[in-house]
Amino acid sequence: MIYIKSKREIDYIRESCKIVAETLQLLKKYVKPGITTGELDKIANDYILSNNGKSAFKDYSQGGAVKYPGYICTSVDDEVVHGIPGNRVLREGEIISLDCGVVKNNYFGDAAITVAVGEISEEKKKLMDVTEKSLYIGLEQAKVNNRLYDISHAIQEYVEENGFSIVRDLCGHGVGRHLHEDPSIPNFGRKGTGAILKKGMTLAIEPMVNMGRYDVRVDSDEWTILTIDGLPSAHFEHTIAIDNDKPEILTIC
Ligand code: MF3
Ligand code: CO
């Protein structure tokens, strides 16, 4: 069931989303060769706590499995999403997806950005640009009376036109009263199909784009998602609220 949020609920979600956006902007400044993903995790958690929020990811479990051990997700190069922060040292030329979820007043926000570590290759720049642009192209379809998979289709078309592939096994999602709610939002699909979008739906749209094949696998840590071919992957995500002509992007500061 897709929950429609009241204006008051969206105010709470906006508050959590603001902390998410500010955390990501803060982390971006720290992404440099030499820093560890664990240090980024601590910086994020300190900032979230100082704003009276809590990480929505820490100890999250997908049905009885291993609890997620980090406060944020840090996914480097061929790590698509759900990379666990630790003693990995960032090196020049890598790209890192920073994914942050916050809960405050029992309402959730979720967003991600991919950031370059120092100078990166032209290919990786294009991968990041296409991924971010695909998110905004998807968001253009996110309005009242459009269909859910209008968003999915727009993302897929733009990514594939640009020679990259869309991960099939992971999706965006409803967000707000929980971190993950209905609907599941694939980043590929058929225009004109899927749920009708209604004012007050709050959604996390998150294209994951691979430079090579779209296939992924789960690492032995049971969380990190990796590309099968070892080629890099990028990820951008916003939490939005559906409205008449265009969505309100909540994870912006
Ligand atoms: N943004 C990701 C998602 O929506 C992050 C989840 S990490 C988890 O799925 F640990 F909370 F699962
Ligand atoms: Co998400």
CSV table of C-alpha atoms and ligand atoms in Angstrom, one decimal:
chain,number,residue,atom,x,y,z
A,1,MET,CA,0.0,0.0,0.0
A,2,ILE,CA,1.3,3.4,-0.9
A,3,TYR,CA,0.9,5.9,1.9
A,4,ILE,CA,-0.3,9.4,1.1
A,5,LYS,CA,1.3,11.9,3.5
A,6,SER,CA,-0.4,14.9,5.0
A,7,LYS,CA,1.2,18.3,4.8
A,8,ARG,CA,2.2,18.0,8.4
A,9,GLU,CA,3.9,14.6,7.7
A,10,ILE,CA,5.7,16.1,4.7
A,11,ASP,CA,7.0,18.9,7.0
A,12,TYR,CA,8.6,16.2,9.2
A,13,ILE,CA,10.0,14.3,6.3
A,14,ARG,CA,11.4,17.6,5.0
A,15,GLU,CA,13.2,18.1,8.3
A,16,SER,CA,14.9,14.7,8.1
A,17,CYS,CA,15.7,15.3,4.5
A,18,LYS,CA,17.4,18.6,5.2
A,19,ILE,CA,19.8,16.8,7.6
A,20,VAL,CA,20.5,14.2,4.9
A,21,ALA,CA,21.3,16.9,2.4
A,22,GLU,CA,23.5,18.8,4.7
A,23,THR,CA,25.3,15.7,5.8
A,24,LEU,CA,26.1,14.8,2.2
A,25,GLN,CA,27.3,18.4,1.4
A,26,LEU,CA,29.6,18.2,4.5
A,27,LEU,CA,31.0,14.8,3.5
A,28,LYS,CA,31.7,16.0,0.0
A,29,LYS,CA,34.2,18.4,1.4
A,30,TYR,CA,36.1,15.6,3.1
A,31,VAL,CA,36.3,13.3,0.2
A,32,LYS,CA,40.1,13.4,-0.7
A,33,PRO,CA,42.8,10.9,-1.2
A,34,GLY,CA,44.0,9.5,2.1
A,35,ILE,CA,40.7,9.7,4.1
A,36,THR,CA,39.1,6.4,5.2
A,37,THR,CA,35.5,5.5,4.6
A,38,GLY,CA,35.2,4.9,8.4
A,39,GLU,CA,36.3,8.5,9.0
A,40,LEU,CA,33.5,9.7,6.7
A,41,ASP,CA,31.0,7.5,8.6
A,42,LYS,CA,32.0,9.1,11.9
A,43,ILE,CA,31.7,12.7,10.4
A,44,ALA,CA,28.3,11.8,9.1
A,45,ASN,CA,27.0,10.3,12.4
A,46,ASP,CA,28.3,13.2,14.5
A,47,TYR,CA,26.6,15.7,12.2
A,48,ILE,CA,23.3,13.8,12.2
A,49,LEU,CA,23.3,13.4,16.0
A,50,SER,CA,24.1,17.1,16.5
A,51,ASN,CA,20.9,17.8,14.6
A,52,ASN,CA,18.9,15.5,16.8
A,53,GLY,CA,18.5,12.9,14.1
A,54,LYS,CA,19.5,9.3,13.9
A,55,SER,CA,21.0,7.2,11.1
A,56,ALA,CA,18.2,5.2,9.4
A,57,PHE,CA,20.7,2.7,8.2
A,58,LYS,CA,22.6,1.6,11.4
A,59,ASP,CA,21.4,-1.8,12.4
A,60,TYR,CA,18.9,-2.0,9.6
A,61,SER,CA,18.1,-5.5,8.6
A,62,GLN,CA,16.3,-6.9,5.6
A,63,GLY,CA,14.4,-9.7,7.3
A,64,GLY,CA,16.6,-11.4,9.9
A,65,ALA,CA,19.9,-11.1,8.0
A,66,VAL,CA,23.1,-9.4,9.2
A,67,LYS,CA,22.3,-5.9,10.6
A,68,TYR,CA,23.8,-3.1,8.6
A,69,PRO,CA,26.9,-2.0,10.7
A,70,GLY,CA,27.5,1.5,9.3
A,71,TYR,CA,25.8,4.9,9.7
A,72,ILE,CA,26.0,5.7,6.0
A,73,CYS,CA,26.9,3.6,2.9
A,74,THR,CA,30.2,4.2,1.2
A,75,SER,CA,30.5,2.4,-2.1
A,76,VAL,CA,33.8,2.8,-4.1
A,77,ASP,CA,34.3,2.1,-7.8
A,78,ASP,CA,32.8,-1.4,-8.6
A,79,GLU,CA,30.8,-1.2,-5.3
A,80,VAL,CA,27.4,-0.3,-6.5
A,81,VAL,CA,25.6,0.4,-3.2
A,82,HIS,CA,25.6,-0.7,0.5
A,83,GLY,CA,29.4,-0.5,0.9
A,84,ILE,CA,30.3,-0.7,4.6
A,85,PRO,CA,32.5,2.1,5.9
A,86,GLY,CA,35.8,0.9,7.5
A,87,ASN,CA,39.5,1.2,7.1
A,88,ARG,CA,39.5,1.5,3.3
A,89,VAL,CA,41.7,4.5,2.3
A,90,LEU,CA,40.4,6.5,-0.6
A,91,ARG,CA,42.8,6.9,-3.5
A,92,GLU,CA,43.1,9.4,-6.3
A,93,GLY,CA,41.0,8.5,-9.3
A,94,GLU,CA,38.3,6.6,-7.4
A,95,ILE,CA,34.6,7.5,-7.3
A,96,ILE,CA,32.6,7.0,-4.1
A,97,SER,CA,28.8,6.8,-3.6
A,98,LEU,CA,27.8,8.3,-0.3
A,99,ASP,CA,24.3,7.2,0.8
A,100,CYS,CA,22.7,8.7,3.9
A,101,GLY,CA,19.3,8.1,5.6
A,102,VAL,CA,18.0,10.0,8.6
A,103,VAL,CA,15.1,9.4,10.9
A,104,LYS,CA,13.8,12.3,13.2
A,105,ASN,CA,10.4,12.5,14.8
A,106,ASN,CA,9.8,9.0,13.4
A,107,TYR,CA,10.0,10.3,9.8
A,108,PHE,CA,12.6,9.3,7.3
A,109,GLY,CA,14.7,10.9,4.5
A,110,ASP,CA,17.1,9.2,2.1
A,111,ALA,CA,19.6,10.5,-0.5
A,112,ALA,CA,22.9,9.7,-2.2
A,113,ILE,CA,25.5,11.4,-4.3
A,114,THR,CA,28.6,10.1,-6.1
A,115,VAL,CA,31.8,12.1,-5.6
A,116,ALA,CA,35.2,12.0,-7.3
A,117,VAL,CA,38.3,11.4,-5.3
A,118,GLY,CA,40.8,13.9,-6.7
A,119,GLU,CA,41.2,13.7,-10.5
A,120,ILE,CA,39.2,11.0,-12.2
A,121,SER,CA,39.1,9.7,-15.8
A,122,GLU,CA,36.9,11.2,-18.5
A,123,GLU,CA,34.9,7.9,-18.6
A,124,LYS,CA,34.2,8.0,-14.9
A,125,LYS,CA,33.2,11.7,-15.2
A,126,LYS,CA,30.7,10.8,-17.9
A,127,LEU,CA,29.4,7.9,-15.8
A,128,MET,CA,28.7,10.3,-12.9
A,129,ASP,CA,27.2,13.0,-15.1
A,130,VAL,CA,24.9,10.6,-16.9
A,131,THR,CA,23.7,9.0,-13.6
A,132,GLU,CA,23.0,12.4,-12.0
A,133,LYS,CA,21.2,13.7,-15.1
A,134,SER,CA,19.2,10.5,-15.3
A,135,LEU,CA,17.8,11.2,-11.8
A,136,TYR,CA,16.7,14.6,-12.9
A,137,ILE,CA,15.2,13.4,-16.1
A,138,GLY,CA,13.3,10.8,-14.1
A,139,LEU,CA,12.1,13.5,-11.7
A,140,GLU,CA,10.6,15.5,-14.6
A,141,GLN,CA,8.1,12.6,-14.9
A,142,ALA,CA,7.3,12.6,-11.2
A,143,LYS,CA,4.0,14.6,-11.1
A,144,VAL,CA,0.3,14.0,-10.3
A,145,ASN,CA,-1.5,11.7,-12.7
A,146,ASN,CA,1.6,10.4,-14.4
A,147,ARG,CA,2.4,6.7,-13.9
A,148,LEU,CA,5.2,5.4,-11.7
A,149,TYR,CA,7.0,3.7,-14.6
A,150,ASP,CA,7.1,6.9,-16.6
A,151,ILE,CA,9.9,7.8,-14.1
A,152,SER,CA,11.5,4.4,-14.6
A,153,HIS,CA,11.3,4.5,-18.3
A,154,ALA,CA,12.8,8.0,-18.6
A,155,ILE,CA,15.8,7.0,-16.5
A,156,GLN,CA,16.4,3.9,-18.4
A,157,GLU,CA,16.1,5.5,-21.8
A,158,TYR,CA,18.6,8.3,-21.0
A,159,VAL,CA,21.2,5.9,-19.4
A,160,GLU,CA,21.1,3.4,-22.3
A,161,GLU,CA,21.2,6.1,-24.9
A,162,ASN,CA,24.5,7.1,-23.3
A,163,GLY,CA,26.0,3.6,-23.5
A,164,PHE,CA,25.7,2.6,-19.8
A,165,SER,CA,23.4,0.1,-18.1
A,166,ILE,CA,20.8,0.4,-15.3
A,167,VAL,CA,21.1,-2.0,-12.4
A,168,ARG,CA,18.0,-4.3,-12.4
A,169,ASP,CA,18.3,-6.0,-9.0
A,170,LEU,CA,17.9,-2.8,-6.9
A,171,CYS,CA,15.2,-0.2,-6.9
A,172,GLY,CA,14.1,3.1,-5.5
A,173,HIS,CA,11.2,3.0,-3.0
A,174,GLY,CA,8.5,4.9,-1.1
A,175,VAL,CA,10.0,6.6,2.0
A,176,GLY,CA,8.6,8.6,4.9
A,177,ARG,CA,7.0,6.7,7.7
A,178,HIS,CA,9.6,4.0,7.1
A,179,LEU,CA,12.9,3.9,5.3
A,180,HIS,CA,11.4,1.5,2.7
A,181,GLU,CA,7.7,1.6,1.8
A,182,ASP,CA,5.7,0.8,-1.2
A,183,PRO,CA,6.0,1.2,-4.1
A,184,SER,CA,9.2,-0.4,-5.3
A,185,ILE,CA,10.6,1.9,-8.0
A,186,PRO,CA,12.6,0.1,-10.7
A,187,ASN,CA,14.9,2.3,-12.8
A,188,PHE,CA,13.7,0.6,-16.0
A,189,GLY,CA,10.2,0.0,-17.3
A,190,ARG,CA,7.4,0.7,-19.7
A,191,LYS,CA,6.0,4.2,-20.1
A,192,GLY,CA,2.3,4.6,-19.2
A,193,THR,CA,2.3,1.7,-16.7
A,194,GLY,CA,2.5,1.4,-12.9
A,195,ALA,CA,0.7,3.2,-10.1
A,196,ILE,CA,-0.9,6.5,-10.8
A,197,LEU,CA,1.1,9.2,-9.0
A,198,LYS,CA,-0.9,11.2,-6.4
A,199,LYS,CA,-0.1,14.4,-4.4
A,200,GLY,CA,1.4,13.5,-1.1
A,201,MET,CA,3.3,10.4,-2.2
A,202,THR,CA,6.9,10.6,-1.0
A,203,LEU,CA,9.4,8.6,-3.0
A,204,ALA,CA,13.1,7.9,-3.1
A,205,ILE,CA,14.3,7.8,-6.7
A,206,GLU,CA,17.8,6.3,-7.0
A,207,PRO,CA,19.3,5.2,-10.3
A,208,MET,CA,22.3,2.9,-10.0
A,209,VAL,CA,24.3,3.0,-13.3
A,210,ASN,CA,27.0,0.6,-14.4
A,211,MET,CA,29.7,1.4,-16.9
A,212,GLY,CA,29.6,-2.2,-18.1
A,213,ARG,CA,27.1,-4.9,-17.6
A,214,TYR,CA,24.1,-4.4,-15.4
A,215,ASP,CA,24.6,-7.6,-13.4
A,216,VAL,CA,25.6,-7.4,-9.8
A,217,ARG,CA,26.5,-9.7,-6.9
A,218,VAL,CA,26.5,-9.6,-3.2
A,219,ASP,CA,29.9,-9.6,-1.4
A,220,SER,CA,30.8,-12.1,1.4
A,221,ASP,CA,30.1,-9.3,3.9
A,222,GLU,CA,26.4,-9.9,2.9
A,223,TRP,CA,25.8,-6.2,2.3
A,224,THR,CA,28.1,-4.7,-0.4
A,225,ILE,CA,26.7,-4.9,-3.9
A,226,LEU,CA,29.4,-5.2,-6.5
A,227,THR,CA,29.4,-5.2,-10.3
A,228,ILE,CA,29.9,-8.6,-11.8
A,229,ASP,CA,32.5,-7.3,-14.3
A,230,GLY,CA,34.4,-5.2,-11.9
A,231,LEU,CA,33.7,-2.0,-13.8
A,232,PRO,CA,32.7,1.1,-11.9
A,233,SER,CA,29.1,2.1,-10.9
A,234,ALA,CA,27.6,5.4,-9.9
A,235,HIS,CA,24.5,6.3,-7.8
A,236,PHE,CA,22.4,9.4,-7.1
A,237,GLU,CA,19.3,9.6,-5.0
A,238,HIS,CA,16.7,12.1,-3.9
A,239,THR,CA,13.7,11.9,-1.7
A,240,ILE,CA,10.8,13.8,-3.3
A,241,ALA,CA,7.1,14.7,-2.6
A,242,ILE,CA,4.7,14.4,-5.5
A,243,ASP,CA,2.9,17.6,-6.4
A,244,ASN,CA,1.0,18.9,-9.5
A,245,ASP,CA,3.5,20.2,-12.0
A,246,LYS,CA,6.9,19.2,-10.5
A,247,PRO,CA,8.0,17.3,-7.5
A,248,GLU,CA,9.3,19.0,-4.4
A,249,ILE,CA,12.9,17.7,-4.0
A,250,LEU,CA,13.2,17.3,-0.2
A,251,THR,CA,16.9,16.3,0.0
A,252,ILE,CA,18.2,19.6,-1.1
A,253,CYS,CA,19.8,22.3,1.1
B,1,MF3,N1,19.5,4.3,0.2
B,1,MF3,C1,19.6,2.9,0.4
B,1,MF3,C2,18.3,2.2,0.2
B,1,MF3,O1,17.3,2.9,0.1
B,1,MF3,C3,20.3,2.6,1.6
B,1,MF3,C4,19.9,1.4,2.4
B,1,MF3,S1,21.2,0.9,3.4
B,1,MF3,C5,20.6,0.0,4.6
B,1,MF3,O2,18.1,1.0,0.1
B,1,MF3,F1,21.5,-0.4,5.3
B,1,MF3,F2,19.8,0.7,5.3
B,1,MF3,F3,19.9,-1.0,4.1
B,2,CO,CO,17.1,4.6,-0.9
